[in-house]
Amino acid sequence: MIRNSSMWRLLLLIIAIAGIAAFAFAAQVEKDTYMAGFHQANGVSCVDCHEKNFVMDDSETVVNKKCVECHGSMSDMAKVTAKDELNPHKSHLGEINCSTCHKGHEQSKAYCNNCHTFKMDIKFDSDKKAEFADSADVVVVGAGGAGYVAAISAADAGAKVILLDRMPITGGNSSLAAGGINAAETSVQKKQGIKDDKEAMVEETIKGGRYLNDVQLVKTMVYNSAAAIDWLISIGADMSDIVRSGGVDYDRTHRPVGGGAVGTHLISVYKANAIKKGIDVRVNSDVVKIIKNDKGAVVGVQVKGKHSGLYTIKAKAVVVAAGGFAASDELVAKYKPQFKNTPSSNQPGATGGGIKILEDAGAEMIDMGFIQIHPTMGGDTKVLISETVRGSGAILVNQEGKRFVNELTTRDKATAAILKQTGAKAYLIFGEEVRKANKQVNGYIHLNLVESASNLKDLAKKIDVPADVMADTVAKYNSYYTKKADPEFSRQDMPRPIKEAQYYAIMVKPGRHHTMGGARINTNSQVINLTADVIPGLFAAGEVTGGVQGGNRLGGNAITDTVVFGRIAGANAASYAASVK
Ligand code: MEZ
């Protein structure tokens, strides 16, 4: 019983909210492009299909039963659609549920392309072609690091921007980036008295890339890297900690204070900027096609929204920044069959969606067989143990307790060396000094990837390594640290000894990390086609492109690539869009 006026007010509020929700729902389903709206318009209510409790099992048993009750079986429907040009009810007879193709709350267009990729025009699809549901000056495909940077840069240049990501969250592989961003002759290095040299960064990147890089792209990345750091700082990023990565002779990997992971930090900064700049960010929105006009210029994209179905966005320019394909067993098997069964450090959406749409749009694909194996993934997990743990002083030992490689060599060499050890694995060994310099180690501890002990003997026991051998290995390394010379493996940089308890061990194994191949671009981030011409209005940046990293990428150069080429792509896309009538 309702006894006082505040309860009345509460009841009225509930009724008002329910009314607004019902209105919004009705407005959403009202369109007859939605199965639910179509049914409602024909006097069929929600409960007729869903029954009272609205509980849906994954097989959608109740709604499928309801379809059959009203419309008959697949063979009944095959008779109804027998005269149509295509008769999918007949060809799928007995195999699938109605709801596999017919979605209640998604636009009911191009059902077939949900499973098939027909090159021919399908009548539902061709109806839709000329119909642009939305428009923007610049559409950016992929909301990882390169995509966010391109979107922010395009918005800064005055463009109306829509940023789309196929995954339910933004960030892409960049959000997993643990290490840092390489840049030479930066304001931060200068402030900390760290000497560096742009030409050395160019040379080291090309040497690390096995002399297979596009030299002009490398120079563009390096010469713009210091400005990239200043830009990141200007939009709110902390780049105050500097460490060394593998394959280089300079401390140039910039990251947040205390050795925090660079990726999560940058993505949160990018997100805040995207909101501030009014960028329309859409998740669960898979771009399945780049649309071009009859002159070959880009005019938009076709998107498959999780709930809105297929729709198109008109755009004057498109930037593809959808990442690589190291998470795709299928593409890895195609381009590098020997890496087919290796685990991947990548986020699950890194399956080459951007590569496919660029290829379909006529882009030239280069270096596709160059797939990088990162030497140190945590045990048997997908978690990457950052190279910066070695960079700040950890050593690698094998099951016999011995060092076997210069820990700061390039990734391809470190990987090859680990794969030759017992069990094709190794252990990162370090003391409290390294943990303190690397906040992210606390994360590895939290994920149960780390063994620790108050002395080396107990640590060795925990990882089943001969204690006396490991003690001897660590003692030798500490003496090399003191002498600043490593006669065994010529490691150049030994920033910390392994002296202070606790002592830590992380079991590591190599795993797929980065795909160096992708669409060919020029130094303006314009996409190049098979006849070496620019595709008008099409830009790309980050891991979806090829040529920047050559045959092997240096640690810390991925984020540089995303920031430098993301900025170039975004600014150039905006200025191209401004020139389109
Ligand atoms: O650039 C990278 O991939 C990187 C630095 C990874 C890491 O080991 O942290």
PDB file of C-alpha atoms and ligand atoms in Angstrom, residues 177-180 245 372 374 384-388 390 411 513 553-558, ligand 1:
ATOM      1  CA  ALA A 177      51.844  -2.186 -25.200  1.00  0.00           C
ATOM      2  CA  ALA A 178      53.966  -2.596 -22.136  1.00  0.00           C
ATOM      3  CA  GLY A 179      57.261  -1.080 -23.209  1.00  0.00           C
ATOM      4  CA  GLY A 180      57.453   2.463 -24.470  1.00  0.00           C
ATOM      5  CA  SER A 245      65.220  -1.430 -25.686  1.00  0.00           C
ATOM      6  CA  GLN A 372      57.780 -11.110 -35.444  1.00  0.00           C
ATOM      7  CA  HIS A 374      58.571 -11.771 -29.276  1.00  0.00           C
ATOM      8  CA  LEU A 384      53.769 -10.248 -22.846  1.00  0.00           C
ATOM      9  CA  ILE A 385      56.649  -9.738 -20.440  1.00  0.00           C
ATOM     10  CA  SER A 386      58.011  -6.443 -21.600  1.00  0.00           C
ATOM     11  CA  GLU A 387      61.448  -6.121 -23.131  1.00  0.00           C
ATOM     12  CA  THR A 388      61.905  -3.197 -20.751  1.00  0.00           C
ATOM     13  CA  ARG A 390      65.469  -6.854 -19.574  1.00  0.00           C
ATOM     14  CA  ARG A 411      64.020  -9.957 -30.911  1.00  0.00           C
ATOM     15  CA  HIS A 513      53.757 -10.382 -31.563  1.00  0.00           C
ATOM     16  CA  ARG A 553      60.749  -4.474 -35.682  1.00  0.00           C
ATOM     17  CA  LEU A 554      62.780  -3.005 -32.842  1.00  0.00           C
ATOM     18  CA  GLY A 555      61.068  -2.890 -29.445  1.00  0.00           C
ATOM     19  CA  GLY A 556      59.524   0.546 -28.880  1.00  0.00           C
ATOM     20  CA  ASN A 557      59.210   1.395 -32.586  1.00  0.00           C
ATOM     21  CA  ALA A 558      55.563   0.275 -32.875  1.00  0.00           C
TER      22      ALA A 558
HETATM   23  O1  MEZ B   1      57.530  -2.445 -29.016  1.00  0.00           O
HETATM   24  C1  MEZ B   1      57.217  -3.448 -28.408  1.00  0.00           C
HETATM   25  O2  MEZ B   1      56.610  -4.386 -28.943  1.00  0.00           O
HETATM   26  C2  MEZ B   1      57.603  -3.587 -26.999  1.00  0.00           C
HETATM   27  C3  MEZ B   1      58.473  -2.549 -26.436  1.00  0.00           C
HETATM   28  C4  MEZ B   1      57.199  -4.635 -26.351  1.00  0.00           C
HETATM   29  C5  MEZ B   1      57.718  -4.950 -25.042  1.00  0.00           C
HETATM   30  O3  MEZ B   1      58.490  -5.890 -24.945  1.00  0.00           O
HETATM   31  O4  MEZ B   1      57.379  -4.253 -24.079  1.00  0.00           O
END
